[in-house]
mmCIF file of C-alpha atoms and ligand atoms in Angstrom:
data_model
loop_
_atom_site.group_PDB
_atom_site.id
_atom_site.type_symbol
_atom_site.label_atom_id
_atom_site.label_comp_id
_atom_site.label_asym_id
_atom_site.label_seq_id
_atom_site.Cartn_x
_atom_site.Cartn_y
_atom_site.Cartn_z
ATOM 1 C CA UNK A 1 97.114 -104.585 -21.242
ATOM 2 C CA UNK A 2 97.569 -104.850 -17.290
ATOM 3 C CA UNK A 3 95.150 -102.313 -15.679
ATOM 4 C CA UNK A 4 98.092 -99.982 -14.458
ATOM 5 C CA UNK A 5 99.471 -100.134 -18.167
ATOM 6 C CA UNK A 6 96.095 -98.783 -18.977
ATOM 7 C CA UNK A 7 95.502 -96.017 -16.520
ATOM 8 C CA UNK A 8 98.898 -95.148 -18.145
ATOM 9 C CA UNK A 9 97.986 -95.116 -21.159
ATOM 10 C CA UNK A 10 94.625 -93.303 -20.396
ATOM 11 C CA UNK A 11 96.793 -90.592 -18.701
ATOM 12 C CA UNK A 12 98.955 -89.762 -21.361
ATOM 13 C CA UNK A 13 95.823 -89.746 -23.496
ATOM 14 C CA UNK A 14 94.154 -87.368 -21.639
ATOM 15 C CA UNK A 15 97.662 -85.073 -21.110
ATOM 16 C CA UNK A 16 97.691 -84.942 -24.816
ATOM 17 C CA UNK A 17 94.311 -83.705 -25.775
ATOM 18 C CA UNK A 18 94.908 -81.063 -22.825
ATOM 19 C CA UNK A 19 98.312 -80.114 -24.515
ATOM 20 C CA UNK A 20 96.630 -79.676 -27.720
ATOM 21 C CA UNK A 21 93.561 -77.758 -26.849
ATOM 22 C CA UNK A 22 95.969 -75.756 -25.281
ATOM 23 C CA UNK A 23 98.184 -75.388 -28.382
ATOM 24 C CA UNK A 24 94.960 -74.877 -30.428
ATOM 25 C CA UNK A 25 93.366 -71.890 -27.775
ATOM 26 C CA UNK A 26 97.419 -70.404 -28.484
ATOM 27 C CA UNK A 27 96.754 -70.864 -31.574
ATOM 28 C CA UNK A 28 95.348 -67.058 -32.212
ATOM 29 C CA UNK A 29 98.652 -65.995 -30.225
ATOM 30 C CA UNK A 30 100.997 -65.093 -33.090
ATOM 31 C CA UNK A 31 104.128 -67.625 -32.563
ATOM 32 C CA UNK A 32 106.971 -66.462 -33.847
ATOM 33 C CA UNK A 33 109.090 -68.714 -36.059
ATOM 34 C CA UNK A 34 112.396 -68.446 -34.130
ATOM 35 C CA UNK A 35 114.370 -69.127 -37.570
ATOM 36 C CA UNK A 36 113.557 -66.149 -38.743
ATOM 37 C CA UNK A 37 114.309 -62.184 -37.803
ATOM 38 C CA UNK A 38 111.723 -60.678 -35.720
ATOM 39 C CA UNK A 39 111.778 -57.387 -37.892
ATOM 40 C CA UNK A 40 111.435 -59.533 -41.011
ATOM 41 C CA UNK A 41 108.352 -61.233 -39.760
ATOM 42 C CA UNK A 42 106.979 -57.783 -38.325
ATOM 43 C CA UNK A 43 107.554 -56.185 -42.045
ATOM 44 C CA UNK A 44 106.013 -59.021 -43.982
ATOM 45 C CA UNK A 45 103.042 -58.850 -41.486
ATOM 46 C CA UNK A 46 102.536 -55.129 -41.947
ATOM 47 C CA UNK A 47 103.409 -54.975 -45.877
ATOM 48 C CA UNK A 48 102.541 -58.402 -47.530
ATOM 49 C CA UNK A 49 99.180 -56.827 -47.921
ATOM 50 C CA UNK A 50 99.677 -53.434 -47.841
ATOM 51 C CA UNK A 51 98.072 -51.012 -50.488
ATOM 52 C CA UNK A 52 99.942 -48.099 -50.435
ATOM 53 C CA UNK A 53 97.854 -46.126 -53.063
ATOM 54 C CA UNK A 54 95.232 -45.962 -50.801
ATOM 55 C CA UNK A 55 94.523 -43.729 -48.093
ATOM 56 C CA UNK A 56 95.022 -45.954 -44.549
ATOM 57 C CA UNK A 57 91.428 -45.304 -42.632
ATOM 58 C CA UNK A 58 89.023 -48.372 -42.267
ATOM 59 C CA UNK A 59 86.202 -45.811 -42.393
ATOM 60 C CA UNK A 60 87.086 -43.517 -45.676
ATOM 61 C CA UNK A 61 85.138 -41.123 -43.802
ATOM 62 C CA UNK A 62 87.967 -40.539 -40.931
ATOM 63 C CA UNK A 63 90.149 -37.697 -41.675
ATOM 64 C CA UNK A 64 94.084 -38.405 -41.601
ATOM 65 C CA UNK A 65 95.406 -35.108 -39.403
ATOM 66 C CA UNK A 66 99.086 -34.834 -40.265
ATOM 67 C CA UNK A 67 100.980 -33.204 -37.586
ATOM 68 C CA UNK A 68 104.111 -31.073 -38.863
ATOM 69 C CA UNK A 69 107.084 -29.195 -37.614
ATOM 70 C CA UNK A 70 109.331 -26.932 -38.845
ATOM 71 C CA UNK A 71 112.891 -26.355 -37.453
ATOM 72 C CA UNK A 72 115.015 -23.193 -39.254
ATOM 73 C CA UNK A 73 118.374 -25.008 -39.104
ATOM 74 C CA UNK A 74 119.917 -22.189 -41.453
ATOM 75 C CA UNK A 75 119.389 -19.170 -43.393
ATOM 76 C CA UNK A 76 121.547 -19.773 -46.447
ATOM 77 C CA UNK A 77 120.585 -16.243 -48.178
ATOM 78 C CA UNK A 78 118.504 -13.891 -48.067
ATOM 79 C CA UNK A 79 118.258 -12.216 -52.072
ATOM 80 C CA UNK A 80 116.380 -8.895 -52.332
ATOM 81 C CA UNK A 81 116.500 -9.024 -56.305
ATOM 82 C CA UNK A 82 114.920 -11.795 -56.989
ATOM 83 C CA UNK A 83 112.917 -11.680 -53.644
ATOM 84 C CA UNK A 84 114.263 -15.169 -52.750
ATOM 85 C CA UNK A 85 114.727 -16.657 -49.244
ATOM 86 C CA UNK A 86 116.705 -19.869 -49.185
ATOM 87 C CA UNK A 87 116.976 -21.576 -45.943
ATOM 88 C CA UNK A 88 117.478 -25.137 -44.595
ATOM 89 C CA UNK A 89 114.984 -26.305 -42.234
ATOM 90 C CA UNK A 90 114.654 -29.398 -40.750
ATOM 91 C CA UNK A 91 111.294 -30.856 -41.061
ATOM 92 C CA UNK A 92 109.126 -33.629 -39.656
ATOM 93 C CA UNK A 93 105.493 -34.754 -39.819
ATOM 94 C CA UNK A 94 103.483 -37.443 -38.251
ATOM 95 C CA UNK A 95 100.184 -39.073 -38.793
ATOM 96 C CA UNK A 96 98.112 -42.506 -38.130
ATOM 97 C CA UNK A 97 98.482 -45.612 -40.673
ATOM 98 C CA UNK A 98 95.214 -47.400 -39.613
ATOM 99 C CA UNK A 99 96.900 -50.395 -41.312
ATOM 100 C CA UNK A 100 100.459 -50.190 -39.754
ATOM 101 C CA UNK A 101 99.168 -51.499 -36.311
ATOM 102 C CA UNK A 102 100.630 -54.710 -34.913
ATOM 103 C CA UNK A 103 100.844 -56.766 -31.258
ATOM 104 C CA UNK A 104 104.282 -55.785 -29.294
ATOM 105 C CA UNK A 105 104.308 -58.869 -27.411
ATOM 106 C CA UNK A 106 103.691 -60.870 -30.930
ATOM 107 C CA UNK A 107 106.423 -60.022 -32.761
ATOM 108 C CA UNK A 108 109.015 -60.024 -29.803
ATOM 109 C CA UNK A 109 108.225 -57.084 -28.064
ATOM 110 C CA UNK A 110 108.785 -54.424 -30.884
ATOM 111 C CA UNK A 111 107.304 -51.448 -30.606
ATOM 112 C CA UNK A 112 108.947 -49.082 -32.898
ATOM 113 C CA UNK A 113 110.185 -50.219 -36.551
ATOM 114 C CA UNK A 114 111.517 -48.442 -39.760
ATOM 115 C CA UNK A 115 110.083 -49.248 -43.332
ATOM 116 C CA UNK A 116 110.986 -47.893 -46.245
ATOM 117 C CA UNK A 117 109.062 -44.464 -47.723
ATOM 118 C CA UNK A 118 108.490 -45.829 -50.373
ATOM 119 C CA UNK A 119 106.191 -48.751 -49.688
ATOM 120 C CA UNK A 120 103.847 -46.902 -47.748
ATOM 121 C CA UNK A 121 101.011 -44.360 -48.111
ATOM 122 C CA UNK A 122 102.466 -40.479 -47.773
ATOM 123 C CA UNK A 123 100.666 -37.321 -47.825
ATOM 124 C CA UNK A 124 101.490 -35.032 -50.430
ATOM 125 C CA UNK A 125 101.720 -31.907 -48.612
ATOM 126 C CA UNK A 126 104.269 -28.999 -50.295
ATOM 127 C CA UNK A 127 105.390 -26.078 -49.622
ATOM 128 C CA UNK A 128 103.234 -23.313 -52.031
ATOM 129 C CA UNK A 129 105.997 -20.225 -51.417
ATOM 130 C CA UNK A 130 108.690 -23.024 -53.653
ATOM 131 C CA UNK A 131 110.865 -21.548 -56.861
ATOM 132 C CA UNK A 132 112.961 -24.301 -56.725
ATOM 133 C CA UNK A 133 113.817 -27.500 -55.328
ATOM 134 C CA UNK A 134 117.003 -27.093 -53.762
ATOM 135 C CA UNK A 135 119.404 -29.949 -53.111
ATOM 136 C CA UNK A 136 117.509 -31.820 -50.154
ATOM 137 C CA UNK A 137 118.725 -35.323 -48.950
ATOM 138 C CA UNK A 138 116.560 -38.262 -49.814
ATOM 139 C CA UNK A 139 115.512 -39.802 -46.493
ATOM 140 C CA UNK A 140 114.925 -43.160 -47.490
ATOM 141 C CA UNK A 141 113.151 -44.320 -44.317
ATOM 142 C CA UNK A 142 110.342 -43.638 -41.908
ATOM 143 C CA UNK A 143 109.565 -44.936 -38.247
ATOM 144 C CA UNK A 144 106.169 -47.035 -37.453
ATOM 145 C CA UNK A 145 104.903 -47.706 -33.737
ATOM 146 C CA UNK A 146 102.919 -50.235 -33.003
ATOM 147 C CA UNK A 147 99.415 -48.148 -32.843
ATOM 148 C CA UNK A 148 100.049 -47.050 -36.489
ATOM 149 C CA UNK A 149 101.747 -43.574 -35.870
ATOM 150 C CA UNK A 150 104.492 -42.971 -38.772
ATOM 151 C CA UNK A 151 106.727 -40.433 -38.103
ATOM 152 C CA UNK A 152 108.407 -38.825 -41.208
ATOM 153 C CA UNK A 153 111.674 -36.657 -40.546
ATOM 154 C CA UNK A 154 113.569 -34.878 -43.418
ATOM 155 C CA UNK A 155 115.851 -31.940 -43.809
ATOM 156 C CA UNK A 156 114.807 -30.020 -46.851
ATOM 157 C CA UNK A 157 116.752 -26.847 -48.830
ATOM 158 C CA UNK A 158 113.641 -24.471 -49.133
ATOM 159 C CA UNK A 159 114.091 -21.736 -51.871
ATOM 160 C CA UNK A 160 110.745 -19.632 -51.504
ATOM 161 C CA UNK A 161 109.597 -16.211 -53.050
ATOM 162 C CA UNK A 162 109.048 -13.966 -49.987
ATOM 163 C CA UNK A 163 108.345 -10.355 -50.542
ATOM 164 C CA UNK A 164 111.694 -8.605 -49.391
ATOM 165 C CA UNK A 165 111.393 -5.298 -47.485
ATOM 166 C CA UNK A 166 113.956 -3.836 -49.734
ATOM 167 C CA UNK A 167 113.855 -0.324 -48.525
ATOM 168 C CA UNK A 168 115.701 -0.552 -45.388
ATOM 169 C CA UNK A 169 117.292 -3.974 -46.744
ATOM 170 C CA UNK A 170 119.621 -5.281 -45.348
ATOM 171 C CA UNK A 171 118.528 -3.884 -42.258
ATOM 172 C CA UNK A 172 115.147 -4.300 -41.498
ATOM 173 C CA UNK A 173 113.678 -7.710 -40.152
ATOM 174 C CA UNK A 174 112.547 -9.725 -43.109
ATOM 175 C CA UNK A 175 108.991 -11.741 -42.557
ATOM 176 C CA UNK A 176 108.843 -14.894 -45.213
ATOM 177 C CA UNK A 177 106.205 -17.436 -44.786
ATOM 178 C CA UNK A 178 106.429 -21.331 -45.461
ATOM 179 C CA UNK A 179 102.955 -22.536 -46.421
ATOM 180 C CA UNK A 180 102.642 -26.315 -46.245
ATOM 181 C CA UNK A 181 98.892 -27.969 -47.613
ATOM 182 C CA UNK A 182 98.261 -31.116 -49.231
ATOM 183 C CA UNK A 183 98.080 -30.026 -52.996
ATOM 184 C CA UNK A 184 94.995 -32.650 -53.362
ATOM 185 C CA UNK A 185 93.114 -33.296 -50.549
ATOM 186 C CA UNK A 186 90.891 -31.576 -49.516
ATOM 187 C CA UNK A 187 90.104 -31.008 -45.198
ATOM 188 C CA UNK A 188 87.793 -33.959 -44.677
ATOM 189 C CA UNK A 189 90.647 -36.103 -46.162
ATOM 190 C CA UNK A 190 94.017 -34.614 -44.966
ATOM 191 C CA UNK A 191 94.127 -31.723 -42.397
ATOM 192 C CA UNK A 192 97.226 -30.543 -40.373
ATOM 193 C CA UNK A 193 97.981 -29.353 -37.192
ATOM 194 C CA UNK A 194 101.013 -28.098 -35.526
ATOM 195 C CA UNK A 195 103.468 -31.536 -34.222
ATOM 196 C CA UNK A 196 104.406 -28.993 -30.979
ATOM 197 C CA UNK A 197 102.700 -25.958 -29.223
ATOM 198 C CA UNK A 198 103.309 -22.821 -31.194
ATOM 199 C CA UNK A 199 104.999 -21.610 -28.549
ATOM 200 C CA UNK A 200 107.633 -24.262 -28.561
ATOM 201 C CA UNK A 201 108.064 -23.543 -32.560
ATOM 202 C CA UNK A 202 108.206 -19.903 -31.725
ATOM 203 C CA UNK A 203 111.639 -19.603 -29.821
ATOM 204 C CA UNK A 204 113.530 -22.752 -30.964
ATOM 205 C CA UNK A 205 116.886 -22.322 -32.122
ATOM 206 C CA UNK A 206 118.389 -25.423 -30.721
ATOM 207 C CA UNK A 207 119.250 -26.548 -34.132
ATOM 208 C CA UNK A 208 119.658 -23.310 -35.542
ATOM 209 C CA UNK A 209 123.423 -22.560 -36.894
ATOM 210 C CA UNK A 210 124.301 -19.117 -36.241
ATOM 211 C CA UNK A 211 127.566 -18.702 -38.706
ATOM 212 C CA UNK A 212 125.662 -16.370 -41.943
ATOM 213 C CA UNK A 213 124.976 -13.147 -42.336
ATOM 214 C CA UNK A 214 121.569 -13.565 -40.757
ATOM 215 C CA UNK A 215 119.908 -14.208 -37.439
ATOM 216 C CA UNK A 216 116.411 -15.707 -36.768
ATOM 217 C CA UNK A 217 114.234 -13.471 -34.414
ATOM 218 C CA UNK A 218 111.691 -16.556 -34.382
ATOM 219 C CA UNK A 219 108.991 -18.222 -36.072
ATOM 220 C CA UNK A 220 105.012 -17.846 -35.952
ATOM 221 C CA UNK A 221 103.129 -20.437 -36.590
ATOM 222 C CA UNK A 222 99.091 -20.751 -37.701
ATOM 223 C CA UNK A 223 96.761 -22.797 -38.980
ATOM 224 C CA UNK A 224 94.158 -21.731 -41.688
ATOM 225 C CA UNK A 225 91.649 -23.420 -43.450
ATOM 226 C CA UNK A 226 90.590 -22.175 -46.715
ATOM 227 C CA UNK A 227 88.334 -22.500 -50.123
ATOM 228 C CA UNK A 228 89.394 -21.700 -53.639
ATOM 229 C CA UNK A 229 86.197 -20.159 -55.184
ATOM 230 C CA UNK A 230 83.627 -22.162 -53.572
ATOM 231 C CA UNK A 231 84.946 -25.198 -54.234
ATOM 232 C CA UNK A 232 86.205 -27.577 -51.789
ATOM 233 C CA UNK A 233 87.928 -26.411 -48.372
ATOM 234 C CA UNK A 234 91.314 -26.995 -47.981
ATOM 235 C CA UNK A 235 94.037 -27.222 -44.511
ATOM 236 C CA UNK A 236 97.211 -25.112 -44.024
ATOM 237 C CA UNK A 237 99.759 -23.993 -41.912
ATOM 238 C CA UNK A 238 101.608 -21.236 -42.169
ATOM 239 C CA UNK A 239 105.261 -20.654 -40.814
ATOM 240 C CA UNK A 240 106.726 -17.162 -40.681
ATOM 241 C CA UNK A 241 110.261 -16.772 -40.452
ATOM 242 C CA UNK A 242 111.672 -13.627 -39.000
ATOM 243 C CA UNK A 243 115.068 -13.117 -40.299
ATOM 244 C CA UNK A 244 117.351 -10.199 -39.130
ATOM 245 C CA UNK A 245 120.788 -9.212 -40.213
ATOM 246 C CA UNK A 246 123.293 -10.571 -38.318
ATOM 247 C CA UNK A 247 124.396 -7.347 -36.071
ATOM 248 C CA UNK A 248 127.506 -9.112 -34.501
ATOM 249 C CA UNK A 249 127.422 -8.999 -30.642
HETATM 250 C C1 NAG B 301 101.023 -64.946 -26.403
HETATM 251 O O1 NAG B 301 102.186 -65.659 -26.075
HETATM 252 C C2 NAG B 301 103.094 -64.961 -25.239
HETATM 253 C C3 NAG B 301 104.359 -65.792 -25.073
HETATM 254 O O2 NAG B 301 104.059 -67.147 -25.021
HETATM 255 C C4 NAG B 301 102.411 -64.654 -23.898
HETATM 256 O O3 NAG B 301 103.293 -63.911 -23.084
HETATM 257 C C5 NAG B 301 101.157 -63.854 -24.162
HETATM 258 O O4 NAG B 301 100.486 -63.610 -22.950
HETATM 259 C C6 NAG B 301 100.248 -64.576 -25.129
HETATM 260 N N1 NAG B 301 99.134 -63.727 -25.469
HETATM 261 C C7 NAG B 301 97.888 -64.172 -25.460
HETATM 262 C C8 NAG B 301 96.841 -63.203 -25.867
HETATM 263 O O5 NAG B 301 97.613 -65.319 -25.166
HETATM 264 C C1 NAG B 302 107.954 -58.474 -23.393
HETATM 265 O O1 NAG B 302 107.702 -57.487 -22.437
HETATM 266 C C2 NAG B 302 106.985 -58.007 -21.303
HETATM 267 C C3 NAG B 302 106.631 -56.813 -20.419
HETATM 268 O O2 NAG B 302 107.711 -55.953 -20.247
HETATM 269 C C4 NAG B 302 107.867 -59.032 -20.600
HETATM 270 O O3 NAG B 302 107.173 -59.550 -19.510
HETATM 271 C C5 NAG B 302 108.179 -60.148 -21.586
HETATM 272 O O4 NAG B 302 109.058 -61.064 -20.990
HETATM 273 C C6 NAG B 302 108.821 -59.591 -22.838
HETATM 274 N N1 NAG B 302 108.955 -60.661 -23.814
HETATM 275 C C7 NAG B 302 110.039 -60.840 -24.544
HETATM 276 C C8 NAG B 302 109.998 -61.973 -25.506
HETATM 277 O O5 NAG B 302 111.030 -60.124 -24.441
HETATM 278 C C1 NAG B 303 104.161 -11.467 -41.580
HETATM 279 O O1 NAG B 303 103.416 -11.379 -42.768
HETATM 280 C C2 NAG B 303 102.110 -11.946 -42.697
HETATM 281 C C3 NAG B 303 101.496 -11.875 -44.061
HETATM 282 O O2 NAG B 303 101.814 -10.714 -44.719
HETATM 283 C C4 NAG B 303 101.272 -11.207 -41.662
HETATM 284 O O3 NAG B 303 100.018 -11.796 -41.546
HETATM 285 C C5 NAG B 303 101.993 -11.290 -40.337
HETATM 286 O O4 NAG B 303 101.299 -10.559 -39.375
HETATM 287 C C6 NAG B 303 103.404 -10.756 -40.461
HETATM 288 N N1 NAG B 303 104.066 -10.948 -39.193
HETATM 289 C C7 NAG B 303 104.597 -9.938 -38.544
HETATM 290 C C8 NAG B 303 105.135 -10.239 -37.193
HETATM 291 O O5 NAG B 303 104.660 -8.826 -39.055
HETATM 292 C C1 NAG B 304 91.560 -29.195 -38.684
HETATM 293 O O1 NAG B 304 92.530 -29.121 -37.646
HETATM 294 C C2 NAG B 304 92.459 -27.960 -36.844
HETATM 295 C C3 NAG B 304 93.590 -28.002 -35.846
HETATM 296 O O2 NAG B 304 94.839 -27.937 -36.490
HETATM 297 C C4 NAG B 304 91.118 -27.895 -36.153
HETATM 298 O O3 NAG B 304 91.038 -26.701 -35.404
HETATM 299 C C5 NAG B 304 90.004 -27.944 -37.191
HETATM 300 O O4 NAG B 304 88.766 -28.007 -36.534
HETATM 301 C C6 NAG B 304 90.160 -29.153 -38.090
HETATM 302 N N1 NAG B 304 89.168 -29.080 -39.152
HETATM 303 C C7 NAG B 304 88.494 -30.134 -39.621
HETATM 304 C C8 NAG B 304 87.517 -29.874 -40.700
HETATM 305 O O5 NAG B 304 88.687 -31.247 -39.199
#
């Protein structure tokens, strides 16, 4: 080997071991495989693993706070006899999936992806006021951002007892509340708060259709936390809805 051939050679050596320390210090920098769908790649990440019976907080002493929100979208009836209230509400919940967390810039800049329902952890929060499940959609589908928040949005038909002024009926304002707690859990594991200010929940009719025999005056929220003889404390939040008979204006 001539000297220069050398030097050559040493300089590609030396450009090689840079490129590979290089690829190697990368290395913890997710690379994604380009033959493959970014959203594929991001769902195997986040659910190849996944446990789904199991609660998602590293420390099992964290408490998962569910955030909820209830929308009246209509009041289907309104039946004094058998002290039923049937409406339609739209309703929503959010809460933090310690283990649904991922790097935006690793898996092509995605920050917002849906999984299925079932193949993650839910809380089991119901309604306690239910006589029936009426005909709600099955939402087959929730959205995950990147720092683990999982947003859960469904429409449900909500028959409820509610005790029905019937003395003045139809023409008094009716007050029916929708109680929503985690039938299990108790506080430390699952408490709720309200998605929006109360305020917000009060007033909102944007979604509300206004073609039955009934009006909405509003909806109170509040939050209560309480024990079933001295056992173990439980979260909920109640939702009164103020229905009035539809006076025709
Ligand atoms: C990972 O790689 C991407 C694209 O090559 C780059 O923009 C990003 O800064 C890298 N992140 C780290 C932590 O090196
Ligand atoms: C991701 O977003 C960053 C910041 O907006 C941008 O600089 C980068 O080019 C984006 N990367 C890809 C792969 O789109
Ligand atoms: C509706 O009923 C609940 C429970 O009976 C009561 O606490 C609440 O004050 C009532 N709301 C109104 C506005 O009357
Ligand atoms: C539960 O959440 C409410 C807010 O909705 C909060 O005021 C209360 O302190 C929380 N309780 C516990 C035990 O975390």
């Amino acid at each position: 080997m001539t000297p220069s051939a050398l030097r050559a050679f040493l300089a590609l050596l030396l450009f090689t071991v840079m490129f590979q320390s290089e690829a190697a210090r990368k290395g913890n920098n997710r690379t994604l495989n380009s033959a493959k769908p970014a959203l594929l790649q991001l769902s195997d990440y986040l659910l190849t693993h996944y446990r789904k019976g199991v609660r998602p907080v590293q420390d099992w002493r964290r408490t998962t706070n569910v955030a909820i929100d209830v929308m009246v979208y209509a009041i289907l009836s309104v039946d004094e006899k058998n002290q039923v209230l049937t409406t339609y509400i739209w309703y929503r919940q959010h809460w933090i999936d310690e283990f649904l967390r991922w790097n935006p810039e690793d898996f092509d800049n995605i920050t917002q992806m849906s999984l299925p329902t079932d193949s993650i952890w839910v809380p089991d929060i119901l309604i306690n006021e239910f006589v029936d499940v009426g005909k709600s959609p099955d939402i087959p589908y929730v959205y995950v951002r990147y720092h683990g928040e999982v947003q859960n949005l469904k429409p449900i038909q909500v028959v409820t007892a509610c005790s029905l002024d019937i003395y003045n009926f139809p023409f008094d304002v009716q007050n029916c509340s929708l109680t929503f707690t985690s039938w299990l859990h108790n506080i430390r594991d699952i408490n709720l708060s309200l998605w929006r200010q109360p305020e917000l929940v009060k007033f909102d009719k944007s979604v509300f259709m206004n073609q039955g025999e009934w009006e909405l005056l509003y909806v109170l929220s509040q939050f209560r936390e309480f024990s079933v003889e001295g056992s173990d404390s439980y979260a909920e939040m109640k939702f009164y809805v103020r229905p009035l008979p539809w006076s025709g204006m």
